[in-house]
Amino acid sequence: MSKNTVVKQRNSTKRQRLVFAVLWLIVTLCIGLMLTVFRHYPVIRGDVIDIFAIPFVAFFLAMIRPMPALLLSIISLLIGIVVEVSQYLKLADKLGFERESFAHQFLGNTFSWHDIGMYFLGAVLTYWLVSWIQSPTSPCDDAIEY
């Protein structure tokens, strides 16, 4: 592999991390907006935020270490499922977190198969977005070969 190829791949990875950082910030702002402005609308507060949770996790992971779209989507979905299982097990209560604490809010306490379905939709959305970002025709970046 020539020195120019290595430099090009390194620059490409940096650009992709920047794209994922910007997307993570956008998703974070969208979630914050939905939590505050649409707090009285259960569909948005529940379902849409659950869908956005997976790209939130995926883009954060991609900032740290870019990886193929399918792997990133699966890892993010598994993290969502682990959090949902922790709700089934009432882990926040068993660990003694106060109800209003960030940790208790993050882990939650209500298990729902519907939430897992929303996470799956979020994983499909994540796969589609990351595949597009990593594609050779994407305006975001040159494609990275893994």
mmCIF file of C-alpha atoms in Angstrom:
data_model
loop_
_atom_site.group_PDB
_atom_site.id
_atom_site.type_symbol
_atom_site.label_atom_id
_atom_site.label_comp_id
_atom_site.label_asym_id
_atom_site.label_seq_id
_atom_site.Cartn_x
_atom_site.Cartn_y
_atom_site.Cartn_z
ATOM 1 C CA MET A 1 0.000 0.000 0.000
ATOM 2 C CA SER A 2 1.484 3.338 -1.008
ATOM 3 C CA LYS A 3 1.963 6.248 1.362
ATOM 4 C CA ASN A 4 -0.650 8.312 -0.542
ATOM 5 C CA THR A 5 -3.247 5.574 -0.096
ATOM 6 C CA VAL A 6 -2.622 5.434 3.666
ATOM 7 C CA VAL A 7 -2.883 9.228 3.971
ATOM 8 C CA LYS A 8 -6.083 9.238 1.875
ATOM 9 C CA GLN A 9 -7.661 6.538 4.072
ATOM 10 C CA ARG A 10 -6.651 8.395 7.263
ATOM 11 C CA ASN A 11 -8.166 11.654 5.954
ATOM 12 C CA SER A 12 -11.274 9.798 4.834
ATOM 13 C CA THR A 13 -11.702 8.288 8.324
ATOM 14 C CA LYS A 14 -11.321 11.726 9.916
ATOM 15 C CA ARG A 15 -13.954 13.176 7.587
ATOM 16 C CA GLN A 16 -16.326 10.321 8.356
ATOM 17 C CA ARG A 17 -15.863 10.824 12.088
ATOM 18 C CA LEU A 18 -16.675 14.496 11.623
ATOM 19 C CA VAL A 19 -19.825 13.609 9.645
ATOM 20 C CA PHE A 20 -20.904 11.198 12.391
ATOM 21 C CA ALA A 21 -20.192 13.833 15.065
ATOM 22 C CA VAL A 22 -22.413 16.334 13.256
ATOM 23 C CA LEU A 23 -25.149 13.723 12.807
ATOM 24 C CA TRP A 24 -24.894 12.766 16.491
ATOM 25 C CA LEU A 25 -25.342 16.416 17.465
ATOM 26 C CA ILE A 26 -28.356 16.740 15.147
ATOM 27 C CA VAL A 27 -29.966 13.589 16.578
ATOM 28 C CA THR A 28 -29.238 14.787 20.125
ATOM 29 C CA LEU A 29 -30.894 18.139 19.396
ATOM 30 C CA CYS A 30 -33.894 16.408 17.793
ATOM 31 C CA ILE A 31 -34.334 14.146 20.823
ATOM 32 C CA GLY A 32 -34.048 17.138 23.152
ATOM 33 C CA LEU A 33 -36.602 19.041 21.100
ATOM 34 C CA MET A 34 -38.997 16.095 21.116
ATOM 35 C CA LEU A 35 -38.607 15.649 24.882
ATOM 36 C CA THR A 36 -39.419 19.296 25.567
ATOM 37 C CA VAL A 37 -41.742 20.579 22.846
ATOM 38 C CA PHE A 38 -43.689 17.369 22.243
ATOM 39 C CA ARG A 39 -43.759 16.067 25.805
ATOM 40 C CA HIS A 40 -47.583 15.895 25.754
ATOM 41 C CA TYR A 41 -47.698 13.715 22.625
ATOM 42 C CA PRO A 42 -47.156 10.068 23.619
ATOM 43 C CA VAL A 43 -46.505 8.854 20.063
ATOM 44 C CA ILE A 44 -43.654 11.289 19.545
ATOM 45 C CA ARG A 45 -42.287 11.022 23.072
ATOM 46 C CA GLY A 46 -42.416 7.220 23.002
ATOM 47 C CA ASP A 47 -42.150 5.796 19.525
ATOM 48 C CA VAL A 48 -40.182 8.439 17.645
ATOM 49 C CA ILE A 49 -37.630 8.865 20.419
ATOM 50 C CA ASP A 50 -37.182 5.068 20.557
ATOM 51 C CA ILE A 51 -36.484 5.094 16.823
ATOM 52 C CA PHE A 52 -33.967 7.942 17.253
ATOM 53 C CA ALA A 53 -32.241 6.154 20.151
ATOM 54 C CA ILE A 54 -30.475 3.683 17.864
ATOM 55 C CA PRO A 55 -28.933 6.284 15.493
ATOM 56 C CA PHE A 56 -27.963 8.246 18.640
ATOM 57 C CA VAL A 57 -25.939 5.268 19.889
ATOM 58 C CA ALA A 58 -24.636 4.318 16.430
ATOM 59 C CA PHE A 59 -23.358 7.771 15.498
ATOM 60 C CA PHE A 60 -21.642 8.068 18.874
ATOM 61 C CA LEU A 61 -19.907 4.714 18.336
ATOM 62 C CA ALA A 62 -18.974 5.700 14.761
ATOM 63 C CA MET A 63 -17.306 8.866 16.052
ATOM 64 C CA ILE A 64 -15.031 6.676 18.157
ATOM 65 C CA ARG A 65 -14.458 3.911 15.629
ATOM 66 C CA PRO A 66 -15.948 3.856 12.136
ATOM 67 C CA MET A 67 -17.170 0.408 11.152
ATOM 68 C CA PRO A 68 -19.342 -1.175 8.450
ATOM 69 C CA ALA A 69 -22.994 -0.114 8.433
ATOM 70 C CA LEU A 70 -24.416 -3.549 9.237
ATOM 71 C CA LEU A 71 -22.099 -4.127 12.202
ATOM 72 C CA LEU A 72 -22.770 -0.635 13.553
ATOM 73 C CA SER A 73 -26.539 -1.137 13.251
ATOM 74 C CA ILE A 74 -26.451 -4.540 14.952
ATOM 75 C CA ILE A 75 -24.257 -3.347 17.845
ATOM 76 C CA SER A 76 -26.505 -0.329 18.396
ATOM 77 C CA LEU A 77 -29.634 -2.496 18.288
ATOM 78 C CA LEU A 78 -28.114 -4.915 20.803
ATOM 79 C CA ILE A 79 -27.316 -2.025 23.154
ATOM 80 C CA GLY A 80 -30.952 -0.908 22.910
ATOM 81 C CA ILE A 81 -32.168 -4.434 23.615
ATOM 82 C CA VAL A 82 -29.833 -4.736 26.637
ATOM 83 C CA VAL A 83 -31.302 -1.511 28.047
ATOM 84 C CA GLU A 84 -34.827 -2.839 27.430
ATOM 85 C CA VAL A 85 -33.979 -6.145 29.163
ATOM 86 C CA SER A 86 -32.594 -4.148 32.100
ATOM 87 C CA GLN A 87 -36.042 -2.527 32.297
ATOM 88 C CA TYR A 88 -37.676 -5.957 32.363
ATOM 89 C CA LEU A 89 -35.368 -6.951 35.223
ATOM 90 C CA LYS A 90 -36.059 -3.633 37.037
ATOM 91 C CA LEU A 91 -32.300 -3.128 37.223
ATOM 92 C CA ALA A 92 -32.542 0.585 38.092
ATOM 93 C CA ASP A 93 -34.634 -0.229 41.166
ATOM 94 C CA LYS A 94 -32.418 -3.162 42.172
ATOM 95 C CA LEU A 95 -29.322 -0.955 41.936
ATOM 96 C CA GLY A 96 -31.022 1.550 44.243
ATOM 97 C CA PHE A 97 -31.124 4.527 41.862
ATOM 98 C CA GLU A 98 -33.506 7.268 42.926
ATOM 99 C CA ARG A 99 -36.526 7.610 40.638
ATOM 100 C CA GLU A 100 -35.586 11.100 39.407
ATOM 101 C CA SER A 101 -31.884 10.340 38.877
ATOM 102 C CA PHE A 102 -30.337 10.337 35.414
ATOM 103 C CA ALA A 103 -29.335 6.676 35.757
ATOM 104 C CA HIS A 104 -32.905 5.646 36.611
ATOM 105 C CA GLN A 105 -34.291 7.678 33.713
ATOM 106 C CA PHE A 106 -31.703 6.221 31.336
ATOM 107 C CA LEU A 107 -32.321 2.617 32.320
ATOM 108 C CA GLY A 108 -36.048 3.128 32.720
ATOM 109 C CA ASN A 109 -38.374 0.657 34.377
ATOM 110 C CA THR A 110 -41.026 -0.342 31.842
ATOM 111 C CA PHE A 111 -40.270 -3.205 29.456
ATOM 112 C CA SER A 112 -42.087 -3.188 26.121
ATOM 113 C CA TRP A 113 -41.855 -5.381 23.025
ATOM 114 C CA HIS A 114 -43.148 -2.353 21.135
ATOM 115 C CA ASP A 115 -40.002 -0.437 22.137
ATOM 116 C CA ILE A 116 -37.845 -3.237 20.748
ATOM 117 C CA GLY A 117 -39.794 -2.961 17.489
ATOM 118 C CA MET A 118 -39.082 0.775 17.403
ATOM 119 C CA TYR A 119 -35.390 0.034 18.063
ATOM 120 C CA PHE A 120 -35.448 -2.341 15.091
ATOM 121 C CA LEU A 121 -36.853 0.444 12.884
ATOM 122 C CA GLY A 122 -34.093 2.695 14.213
ATOM 123 C CA ALA A 123 -31.512 0.050 13.300
ATOM 124 C CA VAL A 124 -32.881 -0.132 9.741
ATOM 125 C CA LEU A 125 -32.738 3.674 9.493
ATOM 126 C CA THR A 126 -29.191 3.629 10.864
ATOM 127 C CA TYR A 127 -28.104 0.965 8.381
ATOM 128 C CA TRP A 128 -29.554 2.967 5.501
ATOM 129 C CA LEU A 129 -27.931 6.258 6.597
ATOM 130 C CA VAL A 130 -24.521 4.780 7.377
ATOM 131 C CA SER A 131 -24.518 2.768 4.130
ATOM 132 C CA TRP A 132 -25.230 5.975 2.236
ATOM 133 C CA ILE A 133 -22.508 7.898 4.099
ATOM 134 C CA GLN A 134 -19.986 5.144 3.383
ATOM 135 C CA SER A 135 -20.986 4.658 -0.259
ATOM 136 C CA PRO A 136 -18.700 5.830 -3.088
ATOM 137 C CA THR A 137 -21.465 8.135 -4.388
ATOM 138 C CA SER A 138 -22.013 9.880 -1.051
ATOM 139 C CA PRO A 139 -21.208 13.585 -1.005
ATOM 140 C CA CYS A 140 -20.123 13.118 2.617
ATOM 141 C CA ASP A 141 -16.960 11.199 2.010
ATOM 142 C CA ASP A 142 -14.934 8.827 -0.085
ATOM 143 C CA ALA A 143 -15.848 5.212 0.558
ATOM 144 C CA ILE A 144 -13.795 3.345 3.109
ATOM 145 C CA GLU A 145 -12.915 -0.261 2.463
ATOM 146 C CA TYR A 146 -12.893 -2.491 5.530
#
